[in-house]
Amino acid sequence: MLRLPAFIGGICCLAAAGCAPQVGPGGSGEKVAYLSDRTAGPNTLDPVQGSSVYDNRACTMVYQTLLQYKYLRRPLELAPLLLEQMPVVSEDRKVYRFRLKENVFFHDDPCFPDGKGRELVASDFFYSLKRMAQDSNQPKGWWLLKDSIVGFDEYRQQQNDAETFDYDVPVEGLKVINDHEFEIYLKQPLYRFTYVLAMFQTAIIPREAVEHYQTKFARNPVGTGPFRLERWDVGSQLIYVKNPNYWEEYYPADPGINKDGSEPYLGYSADKALGFYVDAGKRLPLVDRVELKFYVQAQPKWLKFRNHELDYTMVPAENFEEAYIKRTAKIRQEFVDKGIRSHAEPLLDMIYIGFNMEDPDFGGYDEKHKWLRQAIALAIDWDEWNEAIYNDLNILYDGPIPPGLEGHPEHHTLSHSYRGPDLPRARKLLAKAGYPDGKGLPKLVYYLSRGEKNPEAAEINQRNLAELGIRLDVRLVDFSTLTDALRNSRAPFFSLAWGSDYPDAENNLQLFYGPYKSPSSNNFNYDRPEYNALYERARVMSPSSERTKLYEQMRDMVIEDAPMIGSMARTRYYLMHERLRNFKPTEDFFNWPKYLNVAE
Amino acid sequence: MWVYIIRRVLYNIPVFLAIVLLVMVLLRNQDPVPGLLGKNATQQEYDSKRHELGLDRSLLVQYGALLTEIVTFNFDREMWTQSGMTVGEQLRSAIPTSLALTLPALALTTLISICIGMLSAFARGRWLDKTLVFFAVLGMSISFLVYIIFGQYFGSYQLGRLLGRPIFAIHGYEMGWQNWAYYLLLPVLISVIVAMGYDTRFYRAVMVEETQKDYITTARAKGASDRKIMFVHMLRNAMIPIITRIMITLPFLVTGSILLETFFGIPGMGNVLLTAILNNDFPVVEVFAAIFAGMFIVSIILTDVLYALFDPRVRLQ
Amino acid sequence: MISRPISSRLRRLLNTREMRKLRRDKGALCALLVIGCYLLIALAVMSNLISRQDCTQVIGSNGMPGFFLEESRERRFENARTSMLKPVLRALGHPDPKAALADVKLGRWRVAEKSLDELQQITDDAVALRLILNESENLDEEPQFEARLVEFERKTADLIKPLSGWDNFMQNAALLLGTDAQGRSIFFRGVYSIKVAIQIGVVTAIVSVLIGAVLGAAAGYWGGWVDSLIVWLYTTFSSIPNLVLLVVIAYAFTDSDAKDTLLPVYIAFCSTFWIGTCRVIRGETLKLKEQEYIQAAQTAGFGSWRILFRHVLPNTSHLMLINFSLLLIGAIKSEVILSFLGLGVKSQPSWGVMIRDAGNNGDVMTGFFWQIGTATAFMFVLVLAFNILSDALQDAFDPKHL
């Protein structure tokens, strides 16, 4: 009688043994790259609706923007992608003239007549920009174009109020010259406009696809990219295949050492030694298929990497000591012996705690409140935070400008900063502000999103501030509630991280610009006329030493007024198997899978 | 009999309505719009979004709209967190996946538990019974989570390392019969181990009650073998409570196991439901609640009918 | 009712047939003893024997194993580096070293009472040793560094003021089962969680049993529309999968003012747990209704409420007791799952929170079983004891139980 269950069990095991799917490259010599992301997956494949880095990665496989960043060069440099050459900018830097590449075709798709993709033309780009203006598309990237192109804001207002959104109505600042040439007129010479052209939200979309798929368009992407979407298993994986009609793009050529013996760019020799120029000159993309898998938890992802089912992975903090010797942050020998390579990539990252400057108790520009905020800043123990949650791997720095950008303090520290922990000084300032040992202060309500490590971070901060006598009322909320609270200026004290959208400190400094107060990105509601004036001057300048000086002034103002306590930048550690070639990890742009190659 | 059925349906309609209303009210405690629009939206965008989603209507209006949808089997409302995908599509892909996990689990658990329960009842009071009950109690005292965490680690990762090739998937899922064992067998086994404690004791109690009945003594006196008594007599008469229990459990299979699916990354109904609740995706939760309520009521009525069919002493009033 | 002195009432209670059967059951008595111990611990925690601070402060480096097990050289280096050395170095560099040194603490450890010069000397030596040790590629594979490592450990230990008596005992106890990923004491957190678990279990079980019993008795006794209403109510609630209902209710509270307390947990649990008791009591009431003494009371003209509370409910008290123990177990186990999903206990340590931390940090994958082991073991013993006890109760009072 007990035989029955045993029998069933036996059958199951046999079935199981025979059922393990093939792991590794697909049959018949097809080259497959196995990538992964730590997420439940993108919410949409419509660039206009995307906002997270996961949307970015998923979209840029299929869609392309006018500009891209050069893959291997550091510091980051923009280069034309769908353009023949970089845009020609007028003297006053308000007119940009573009020339599209010829013979770039959209993917073959049922939305086109005969299913054949047609050639890319100038009006396609304007169509894509206009889509970013249409509210019913749920665009998340409109703020990139806000107040920059002549006539565009008016067009947006007009069309959104009208019955139907008309894409054919012309916009003054968007002028088509012919099929491959067009001009854009800016209201002011914003320097960041060129960066915007490289951001995935401005990727080019064919009108036919949107009209054909309507609401299903977010699941049926049609672009000019090197890959086409084959399948999307929601919550599980995205499968892309090579676009057979991809236009002629080639792997970057080897620049060679300069005549005077110096490197053509930072890190060139390392790249060369790793074999990144072996495929120079080859036509892209180099692999036939890319499988992008999603994992909400770190552990399965890590185990799959160890099992060779994934080609690379970011190392989760909890497994760091498994792969690296913590003391030296060097990869362990046994991993090297297995052919695994390591790469450490510092991020353009700003992890900070912010104050709401309009809060009656903790905000305000007068000295008393300033001392109060500075005291709080001095009580936060960044070392402990770093140690407990990030394995002591983060870079701690003063001010809002991340490492690697103009304006970042040398050696990450400034003598006039208020970086904790420094309890004696904090106590003095707190007493000076009129709250000795925190007496007379109400509870400080602290908002954080319910991320994985945030409860621990909240506890650490709570403990540290208790040393000063300040009581924290910790509110762990989901991200949408946090966003809501910030938009409505309900959060007096909050923890956030800001990842740079492009490699320019302006992206961080705009967070303190008065006119961008809630409900825009200035969550601090910081509004100082002196700061605003500096910002307005700096944002129309191209990189120069004067501009850097302005950045430094702004940075120091922020440090002194303390609307923000910070900051920290994460460093990502990547591990990759020998099989994956040409992989130079970066989180600043995501269209690099086309450069990847796999060994057989 | 049909009169009975119709009367039961009518009686249970308020239950159905109450379930849907309860779920709707609980959900609306949270505002989903900020999460959908992101950090850079204006107040105007918020209002238009709220209007688009129908959240500015009164609760009763929304309630009525939902009920109309359910009754006309119209599941084409779009999900809020995944553009372009309707609720119907999502449920259609998630429910079979959950069933692929819970049905085999239920079948296995029932089979094994009945056998062990019978054994235990038969050997009541002796050391075999005591040991089995003891292990059942032990098993019931460990958290489900611990089984999952250790199961995933030892059953999947370590076993794979030991044998040189992956036998069970650590995580993930792919459709297709040939993939079933690789992805789902381990979660099914974990599910069985966890449920066995409760089920064994339940079936044991049912069997014990049977053993105390007169016909068993008669059968023994007539010299019937143990096996015959167990399978032919006890099992048949114990069918009623067993079937009742299984029938009541059936609708819950559709929900899948939230924990197992989250841990193993199986895109089943439990996972979808949890994500929808935590991300304020109302259509998914509401439509699912309505469907589930319907199934639940159907199963209750079916159970009563089956009960009557099995046991002629029960008259359907 | 004839009044009698309490002691004789108690003796009568303990001598009923059921209670005698219970008293003979060795297993049940053991279980009762264990539960008693847990209760005592919970009371001790509530009177601040182990405070919340003990549970949240850092007492050592991260991920230390328990029972003072010997660790690898790299880990010993980490432990020494992150103990007193780091904060003392920082304090010595402060413009006001004395004040800064006074703030340095690691659990109950404080800086040694030595002069500034002595401390400076020790830290200088330690830093020099650290430089030497940093020349190694991998300390675990280079035994020649052992001597230096021991010296490094000794130097960093010199910075610590020796503890005595109670403080020493507590500091050692804290390290008994190791530290978690933040450096907090696993032992203290596990013990504190006993209080949280018992608190949640007892409150939830009592409230649920009371609600369920009153509603069930009312339904059974009065019948008619009252019965229909209550049956309709519990059919509705039991038709939503347990966990889903818990999640939805707990989540509905996430932005309210009460969300940091245990109130959402209580409300979620009580809303789902009253059903079982209600059904059982209702069934029992239906049976009792036919009893003679109830009918006698009705004839005598006693009010319905009085009959309900003085005759019906007391006679179902054995069922209430059984349900109480079952629900307590259910509450503890459900709390673990809710906390794991992030919706249960928020601002205190609990077994669910510990298991969640262990799961999120991949403890098991890296072979660190201390946190999950402690939480599981403590919970297992308590739940097992309650399971045995409730089995014994059922055997004694309700032999035809399921």
Short mmCIF file of C-alpha atoms in Angstrom, two decimals, chain B residues 106-119 121 198-210 213 215 230-251 299 302-303 306-307 310-311, chain C residues 402:
data_model
loop_
_atom_site.label_atom_id
_atom_site.label_comp_id
_atom_site.label_asym_id
_atom_site.label_seq_id
_atom_site.Cartn_x
_atom_site.Cartn_y
_atom_site.Cartn_z
CA LEU B 106 -3.24 18.53 -3.88
CA ALA B 107 -3.36 15.14 -5.58
CA LEU B 108 -0.09 13.99 -4.08
CA THR B 109 -0.87 15.34 -0.63
CA THR B 110 -4.28 13.71 -0.56
CA LEU B 111 -3.01 10.36 -1.76
CA ILE B 112 -0.14 10.22 0.67
CA SER B 113 -2.06 11.66 3.60
CA ILE B 114 -4.97 9.28 3.20
CA CYS B 115 -2.63 6.33 3.15
CA ILE B 116 -0.70 7.49 6.18
CA GLY B 117 -3.93 8.53 7.93
CA MET B 118 -5.39 5.10 7.39
CA LEU B 119 -2.26 3.39 8.60
CA ALA B 121 -5.86 5.09 12.45
CA TYR B 198 -2.36 18.90 8.80
CA ASP B 199 -3.84 16.56 6.26
CA THR B 200 -2.49 13.41 7.84
CA ARG B 201 -4.05 14.31 11.14
CA PHE B 202 -7.33 15.21 9.53
CA TYR B 203 -7.60 11.98 7.61
CA ARG B 204 -6.45 10.05 10.61
CA ALA B 205 -9.26 11.53 12.66
CA VAL B 206 -11.78 10.71 9.96
CA MET B 207 -10.50 7.16 9.78
CA VAL B 208 -10.45 6.81 13.53
CA GLU B 209 -14.06 7.74 13.63
CA GLU B 210 -14.75 5.07 11.05
CA LYS B 213 -18.14 2.05 13.89
CA TYR B 215 -19.46 -2.49 10.67
CA MET B 230 -9.05 -0.51 5.10
CA PHE B 231 -9.57 -0.09 1.40
CA VAL B 232 -12.94 -1.56 0.77
CA HIS B 233 -14.86 -0.57 3.84
CA MET B 234 -13.23 2.35 5.60
CA LEU B 235 -12.23 4.27 2.57
CA ARG B 236 -15.61 4.06 0.94
CA ASN B 237 -17.45 5.24 3.98
CA ALA B 238 -14.96 7.93 4.72
CA MET B 239 -15.35 9.28 1.22
CA ILE B 240 -17.90 11.85 2.24
CA PRO B 241 -15.75 13.97 4.53
CA ILE B 242 -12.79 13.45 2.21
CA ILE B 243 -14.68 14.63 -0.83
CA THR B 244 -16.18 17.51 1.11
CA ARG B 245 -12.76 18.67 2.10
CA ILE B 246 -11.33 18.38 -1.39
CA MET B 247 -14.27 20.20 -2.92
CA ILE B 248 -13.91 23.08 -0.51
CA THR B 249 -10.22 23.28 -1.29
CA LEU B 250 -10.66 23.33 -5.04
CA PRO B 251 -11.36 27.03 -5.58
CA SER B 299 -18.06 24.66 -5.08
CA LEU B 302 -21.69 21.34 -5.64
CA THR B 303 -20.47 19.91 -2.37
CA LEU B 306 -22.62 15.61 -4.04
CA TYR B 307 -23.16 15.03 -0.36
CA PHE B 310 -23.55 10.02 -1.72
CA ASP B 311 -25.59 9.82 1.38
CA LEU C 402 -10.49 16.34 14.14
#
